[in-house]
Each structure stands twice: as C-alpha cells, then as structure tokens.
C-alpha cells in the first residue's frame, strides 16, 4: 500500500524539483488551516483541501530527495508542519460538527503518538495511528458533513480516530522487543 503512494510522490516530485521543499511544507500547512476554515460552511471543499494538504506533505520530502536538497532544517520543519496539520485536521472535525472536547481528544492523541514516539526514541515504529489515519478520518468527516446533517457519521470518524490514537500510543509506548522487558520471576511451582 505504501509503495504505490511513494511511486506517485516521486513521479509528481520530478517536475517540481525546482521548488524549495520547505515552501511545499508551508503550503501544506496553509491548506490544512484552510480546511479548518472551510469545514464549517463548505465541508466538501474542506475534504478536497485536506487531500491537497496530505499531497503537499508527501511531496515536500520527495522533492527534497529528488532535487538532492534534503536538510536537517527541512526535516524539522516537516515534523512541525505534520503536528500543526494533525491538529488542524482535528479542528476540521470540530468545525464539521464533532463536539469540541471530542475533537480536542483526537488532536491530543495525534500529538501524543508523536510525543511518545520521540520520548521512547522509536521513530521508525509505524502504528495504526499515523497521518494517513487522521487525514482519512478528516476527509470522511468533511464528506459526511457535506452530504448529511446526521451527526453519527461524524462521531464514527472521531471514534475511529480516537481508537486508532489510543492503540498507537500503546504501540509506541511498549518495549520494542522481548529483551527490553524486565525479567520475570518464576512463580510458585504448580503441584
């Protein structure tokens, strides 16, 4: 599933290699913020803008690699942009009609996954709760708000986000292998 996405990003990055990768990163954050502004009155357009923000997130790194312009600053800017976008996607849920507290929990869980990952120093551990999960939930919430006034589809999207966030926090918080677990004491012998 990841390979086709990467192929598309590399294909799109080639003609854009003259653009500064960090400009694409900033553009992605602008689109994420625009999604929040649009979600309340134009949720279908907000869904499209979330998709464009996600495309920018994939393109910035691909352009940096294709153009041989990857830098530490760009990597840090991308990480900050990812977190800002995660919170923006959670805010889009709220603007579509998810209760503010629930949307805030979703945003906090997205931030917590990355925070625990960095604290535990397990950057390569992929979980069920990553940017694609948050983006899909935001797109589906915006799309649902565009076609129905029912609140249950929004609550389903937020519930999936929250459940994936909880599982992801557990996934990054657990030890990475058996050798990292504390030794177990033998229990009393069964007779």
PDB file of N, CA, C and O in Angstrom, residues 87-130:
ATOM      1  N   UNK A  87      -3.344  18.717  14.149  1.00  0.00           N
ATOM      2  CA  UNK A  87      -4.272  19.498  14.974  1.00  0.00           C
ATOM      3  C   UNK A  87      -5.315  20.183  14.094  1.00  0.00           C
ATOM      4  O   UNK A  87      -6.499  20.246  14.452  1.00  0.00           O
ATOM      5  N   UNK A  88      -4.901  20.665  12.939  1.00  0.00           N
ATOM      6  CA  UNK A  88      -5.853  21.301  12.017  1.00  0.00           C
ATOM      7  C   UNK A  88      -6.906  20.294  11.549  1.00  0.00           C
ATOM      8  O   UNK A  88      -8.096  20.630  11.479  1.00  0.00           O
ATOM      9  N   UNK A  89      -6.483  19.073  11.260  1.00  0.00           N
ATOM     10  CA  UNK A  89      -7.448  18.054  10.828  1.00  0.00           C
ATOM     11  C   UNK A  89      -8.437  17.753  11.956  1.00  0.00           C
ATOM     12  O   UNK A  89      -9.630  17.561  11.708  1.00  0.00           O
ATOM     13  N   UNK A  90      -7.961  17.731  13.203  1.00  0.00           N
ATOM     14  CA  UNK A  90      -8.866  17.525  14.341  1.00  0.00           C
ATOM     15  C   UNK A  90      -9.825  18.706  14.478  1.00  0.00           C
ATOM     16  O   UNK A  90     -11.013  18.529  14.764  1.00  0.00           O
ATOM     17  N   UNK A  91      -9.313  19.910  14.251  1.00  0.00           N
ATOM     18  CA  UNK A  91     -10.179  21.099  14.296  1.00  0.00           C
ATOM     19  C   UNK A  91     -11.225  21.060  13.178  1.00  0.00           C
ATOM     20  O   UNK A  91     -12.351  21.530  13.369  1.00  0.00           O
ATOM     21  N   UNK A  92     -10.857  20.495  12.037  1.00  0.00           N
ATOM     22  CA  UNK A  92     -11.840  20.347  10.949  1.00  0.00           C
ATOM     23  C   UNK A  92     -12.976  19.429  11.386  1.00  0.00           C
ATOM     24  O   UNK A  92     -14.136  19.662  11.030  1.00  0.00           O
ATOM     25  N   UNK A  93     -12.651  18.381  12.155  1.00  0.00           N
ATOM     26  CA  UNK A  93     -13.718  17.525  12.704  1.00  0.00           C
ATOM     27  C   UNK A  93     -14.705  18.370  13.510  1.00  0.00           C
ATOM     28  O   UNK A  93     -15.922  18.240  13.372  1.00  0.00           O
ATOM     29  N   UNK A  94     -14.155  19.216  14.374  1.00  0.00           N
ATOM     30  CA  UNK A  94     -14.998  20.076  15.220  1.00  0.00           C
ATOM     31  C   UNK A  94     -15.845  21.013  14.365  1.00  0.00           C
ATOM     32  O   UNK A  94     -17.045  21.160  14.593  1.00  0.00           O
ATOM     33  N   UNK A  95     -15.230  21.635  13.359  1.00  0.00           N
ATOM     34  CA  UNK A  95     -15.974  22.564  12.504  1.00  0.00           C
ATOM     35  C   UNK A  95     -17.084  21.859  11.725  1.00  0.00           C
ATOM     36  O   UNK A  95     -18.086  22.470  11.373  1.00  0.00           O
ATOM     37  N   UNK A  96     -16.908  20.551  11.495  1.00  0.00           N
ATOM     38  CA  UNK A  96     -17.958  19.784  10.804  1.00  0.00           C
ATOM     39  C   UNK A  96     -19.099  19.409  11.739  1.00  0.00           C
ATOM     40  O   UNK A  96     -20.179  19.059  11.276  1.00  0.00           O
ATOM     41  N   UNK A  97     -18.868  19.450  13.045  1.00  0.00           N
ATOM     42  CA  UNK A  97     -19.932  19.139  13.993  1.00  0.00           C
ATOM     43  C   UNK A  97     -19.568  18.179  15.099  1.00  0.00           C
ATOM     44  O   UNK A  97     -20.411  17.867  15.949  1.00  0.00           O
ATOM     45  N   UNK A  98     -18.351  17.683  15.134  1.00  0.00           N
ATOM     46  CA  UNK A  98     -17.918  16.837  16.252  1.00  0.00           C
ATOM     47  C   UNK A  98     -17.800  17.735  17.486  1.00  0.00           C
ATOM     48  O   UNK A  98     -17.285  18.857  17.379  1.00  0.00           O
ATOM     49  N   UNK A  99     -18.286  17.290  18.653  1.00  0.00           N
ATOM     50  CA  UNK A  99     -18.138  18.117  19.848  1.00  0.00           C
ATOM     51  C   UNK A  99     -16.682  18.530  20.068  1.00  0.00           C
ATOM     52  O   UNK A  99     -15.754  17.750  19.843  1.00  0.00           O
ATOM     53  N   UNK A 100     -16.492  19.776  20.506  1.00  0.00           N
ATOM     54  CA  UNK A 100     -15.158  20.343  20.674  1.00  0.00           C
ATOM     55  C   UNK A 100     -14.263  19.460  21.546  1.00  0.00           C
ATOM     56  O   UNK A 100     -13.104  19.219  21.202  1.00  0.00           O
ATOM     57  N   UNK A 101     -14.793  18.983  22.661  1.00  0.00           N
ATOM     58  CA  UNK A 101     -13.976  18.159  23.555  1.00  0.00           C
ATOM     59  C   UNK A 101     -13.510  16.881  22.866  1.00  0.00           C
ATOM     60  O   UNK A 101     -12.354  16.459  23.032  1.00  0.00           O
ATOM     61  N   UNK A 102     -14.383  16.263  22.077  1.00  0.00           N
ATOM     62  CA  UNK A 102     -14.031  15.035  21.378  1.00  0.00           C
ATOM     63  C   UNK A 102     -12.957  15.316  20.320  1.00  0.00           C
ATOM     64  O   UNK A 102     -11.984  14.580  20.171  1.00  0.00           O
ATOM     65  N   UNK A 103     -13.138  16.409  19.567  1.00  0.00           N
ATOM     66  CA  UNK A 103     -12.144  16.792  18.563  1.00  0.00           C
ATOM     67  C   UNK A 103     -10.807  17.110  19.228  1.00  0.00           C
ATOM     68  O   UNK A 103      -9.740  16.764  18.705  1.00  0.00           O
ATOM     69  N   UNK A 104     -10.855  17.750  20.396  1.00  0.00           N
ATOM     70  CA  UNK A 104      -9.621  18.068  21.125  1.00  0.00           C
ATOM     71  C   UNK A 104      -8.908  16.791  21.571  1.00  0.00           C
ATOM     72  O   UNK A 104      -7.674  16.704  21.514  1.00  0.00           O
ATOM     73  N   UNK A 105      -9.671  15.784  21.997  1.00  0.00           N
ATOM     74  CA  UNK A 105      -9.072  14.497  22.362  1.00  0.00           C
ATOM     75  C   UNK A 105      -8.391  13.873  21.147  1.00  0.00           C
ATOM     76  O   UNK A 105      -7.279  13.350  21.236  1.00  0.00           O
ATOM     77  N   UNK A 106      -9.044  13.954  19.998  1.00  0.00           N
ATOM     78  CA  UNK A 106      -8.445  13.416  18.764  1.00  0.00           C
ATOM     79  C   UNK A 106      -7.122  14.112  18.462  1.00  0.00           C
ATOM     80  O   UNK A 106      -6.107  13.461  18.182  1.00  0.00           O
ATOM     81  N   UNK A 107      -7.121  15.431  18.523  1.00  0.00           N
ATOM     82  CA  UNK A 107      -5.888  16.179  18.277  1.00  0.00           C
ATOM     83  C   UNK A 107      -4.812  15.856  19.284  1.00  0.00           C
ATOM     84  O   UNK A 107      -3.638  15.680  18.932  1.00  0.00           O
ATOM     85  N   UNK A 108      -5.202  15.742  20.548  1.00  0.00           N
ATOM     86  CA  UNK A 108      -4.229  15.422  21.600  1.00  0.00           C
ATOM     87  C   UNK A 108      -3.635  14.029  21.390  1.00  0.00           C
ATOM     88  O   UNK A 108      -2.430  13.824  21.598  1.00  0.00           O
ATOM     89  N   UNK A 109      -4.451  13.081  20.979  1.00  0.00           N
ATOM     90  CA  UNK A 109      -3.940  11.734  20.718  1.00  0.00           C
ATOM     91  C   UNK A 109      -2.946  11.723  19.562  1.00  0.00           C
ATOM     92  O   UNK A 109      -1.915  11.036  19.617  1.00  0.00           O
ATOM     93  N   UNK A 110      -3.237  12.497  18.519  1.00  0.00           N
ATOM     94  CA  UNK A 110      -2.297  12.586  17.392  1.00  0.00           C
ATOM     95  C   UNK A 110      -0.959  13.145  17.864  1.00  0.00           C
ATOM     96  O   UNK A 110       0.106  12.639  17.504  1.00  0.00           O
ATOM     97  N   UNK A 111      -1.015  14.178  18.686  1.00  0.00           N
ATOM     98  CA  UNK A 111       0.222  14.746  19.226  1.00  0.00           C
ATOM     99  C   UNK A 111       0.920  13.781  20.182  1.00  0.00           C
ATOM    100  O   UNK A 111       2.147  13.689  20.208  1.00  0.00           O
ATOM    101  N   UNK A 112       0.128  13.051  20.953  1.00  0.00           N
ATOM    102  CA  UNK A 112       0.694  12.117  21.921  1.00  0.00           C
ATOM    103  C   UNK A 112       1.447  10.980  21.229  1.00  0.00           C
ATOM    104  O   UNK A 112       2.505  10.556  21.713  1.00  0.00           O
ATOM    105  N   UNK A 113       0.917  10.493  20.118  1.00  0.00           N
ATOM    106  CA  UNK A 113       1.600   9.418  19.395  1.00  0.00           C
ATOM    107  C   UNK A 113       3.009   9.868  19.031  1.00  0.00           C
ATOM    108  O   UNK A 113       3.991   9.166  19.286  1.00  0.00           O
ATOM    109  N   UNK A 114       3.113  11.055  18.457  1.00  0.00           N
ATOM    110  CA  UNK A 114       4.440  11.540  18.074  1.00  0.00           C
ATOM    111  C   UNK A 114       5.297  11.853  19.296  1.00  0.00           C
ATOM    112  O   UNK A 114       6.496  11.568  19.311  1.00  0.00           O
ATOM    113  N   UNK A 115       4.684  12.420  20.323  1.00  0.00           N
ATOM    114  CA  UNK A 115       5.439  12.745  21.534  1.00  0.00           C
ATOM    115  C   UNK A 115       6.010  11.507  22.207  1.00  0.00           C
ATOM    116  O   UNK A 115       7.186  11.482  22.595  1.00  0.00           O
ATOM    117  N   UNK A 116       5.196  10.476  22.346  1.00  0.00           N
ATOM    118  CA  UNK A 116       5.672   9.241  22.965  1.00  0.00           C
ATOM    119  C   UNK A 116       6.720   8.583  22.070  1.00  0.00           C
ATOM    120  O   UNK A 116       7.735   8.068  22.551  1.00  0.00           O
ATOM    121  N   UNK A 117       6.516   8.624  20.768  1.00  0.00           N
ATOM    122  CA  UNK A 117       7.493   8.059  19.824  1.00  0.00           C
ATOM    123  C   UNK A 117       8.850   8.739  20.008  1.00  0.00           C
ATOM    124  O   UNK A 117       9.883   8.091  20.067  1.00  0.00           O
ATOM    125  N   UNK A 118       8.857  10.055  20.117  1.00  0.00           N
ATOM    126  CA  UNK A 118      10.116  10.785  20.283  1.00  0.00           C
ATOM    127  C   UNK A 118      10.717  10.533  21.659  1.00  0.00           C
ATOM    128  O   UNK A 118      11.931  10.375  21.792  1.00  0.00           O
ATOM    129  N   UNK A 119       9.883  10.490  22.678  1.00  0.00           N
ATOM    130  CA  UNK A 119      10.359  10.234  24.038  1.00  0.00           C
ATOM    131  C   UNK A 119      10.979   8.845  24.148  1.00  0.00           C
ATOM    132  O   UNK A 119      12.028   8.675  24.775  1.00  0.00           O
ATOM    133  N   UNK A 120      10.355   7.872  23.534  1.00  0.00           N
ATOM    134  CA  UNK A 120      10.851   6.492  23.577  1.00  0.00           C
ATOM    135  C   UNK A 120      11.943   6.236  22.537  1.00  0.00           C
ATOM    136  O   UNK A 120      12.515   5.167  22.496  1.00  0.00           O
ATOM    137  N   UNK A 121      12.163   7.225  21.666  1.00  0.00           N
ATOM    138  CA  UNK A 121      13.179   7.102  20.604  1.00  0.00           C
ATOM    139  C   UNK A 121      12.931   5.887  19.708  1.00  0.00           C
ATOM    140  O   UNK A 121      13.825   5.091  19.463  1.00  0.00           O
ATOM    141  N   UNK A 122      11.684   5.782  19.243  1.00  0.00           N
ATOM    142  CA  UNK A 122      11.315   4.705  18.310  1.00  0.00           C
ATOM    143  C   UNK A 122      10.719   5.340  17.048  1.00  0.00           C
ATOM    144  O   UNK A 122       9.568   5.102  16.705  1.00  0.00           O
ATOM    145  N   UNK A 123      11.519   6.156  16.325  1.00  0.00           N
ATOM    146  CA  UNK A 123      10.960   6.896  15.191  1.00  0.00           C
ATOM    147  C   UNK A 123      10.462   6.025  14.050  1.00  0.00           C
ATOM    148  O   UNK A 123       9.591   6.429  13.299  1.00  0.00           O
ATOM    149  N   UNK A 124      10.994   4.831  13.914  1.00  0.00           N
ATOM    150  CA  UNK A 124      10.600   4.014  12.765  1.00  0.00           C
ATOM    151  C   UNK A 124       9.420   3.095  13.054  1.00  0.00           C
ATOM    152  O   UNK A 124       8.979   2.382  12.167  1.00  0.00           O
ATOM    153  N   UNK A 125       8.907   3.092  14.260  1.00  0.00           N
ATOM    154  CA  UNK A 125       7.774   2.221  14.573  1.00  0.00           C
ATOM    155  C   UNK A 125       6.502   2.802  13.978  1.00  0.00           C
ATOM    156  O   UNK A 125       6.024   3.853  14.386  1.00  0.00           O
ATOM    157  N   UNK A 126       5.949   2.125  13.012  1.00  0.00           N
ATOM    158  CA  UNK A 126       4.714   2.559  12.364  1.00  0.00           C
ATOM    159  C   UNK A 126       3.543   1.938  13.124  1.00  0.00           C
ATOM    160  O   UNK A 126       3.577   0.768  13.493  1.00  0.00           O
ATOM    161  N   UNK A 127       2.524   2.737  13.348  1.00  0.00           N
ATOM    162  CA  UNK A 127       1.368   2.308  14.132  1.00  0.00           C
ATOM    163  C   UNK A 127       0.097   2.434  13.305  1.00  0.00           C
ATOM    164  O   UNK A 127       0.124   2.905  12.171  1.00  0.00           O
ATOM    165  N   UNK A 128      -1.022   2.060  13.906  1.00  0.00           N
ATOM    166  CA  UNK A 128      -2.311   2.245  13.232  1.00  0.00           C
ATOM    167  C   UNK A 128      -2.728   3.713  13.212  1.00  0.00           C
ATOM    168  O   UNK A 128      -3.572   4.106  12.420  1.00  0.00           O
ATOM    169  N   UNK A 129      -2.141   4.507  14.073  1.00  0.00           N
ATOM    170  CA  UNK A 129      -2.486   5.924  14.157  1.00  0.00           C
ATOM    171  C   UNK A 129      -1.378   6.789  13.611  1.00  0.00           C
ATOM    172  O   UNK A 129      -0.458   7.167  14.312  1.00  0.00           O
ATOM    173  N   UNK A 130      -1.456   7.093  12.336  1.00  0.00           N
ATOM    174  CA  UNK A 130      -0.461   7.929  11.667  1.00  0.00           C
ATOM    175  C   UNK A 130      -1.190   8.977  10.833  1.00  0.00           C
ATOM    176  O   UNK A 130      -2.411   8.990  10.763  1.00  0.00           O
TER     177      UNK A 130
END
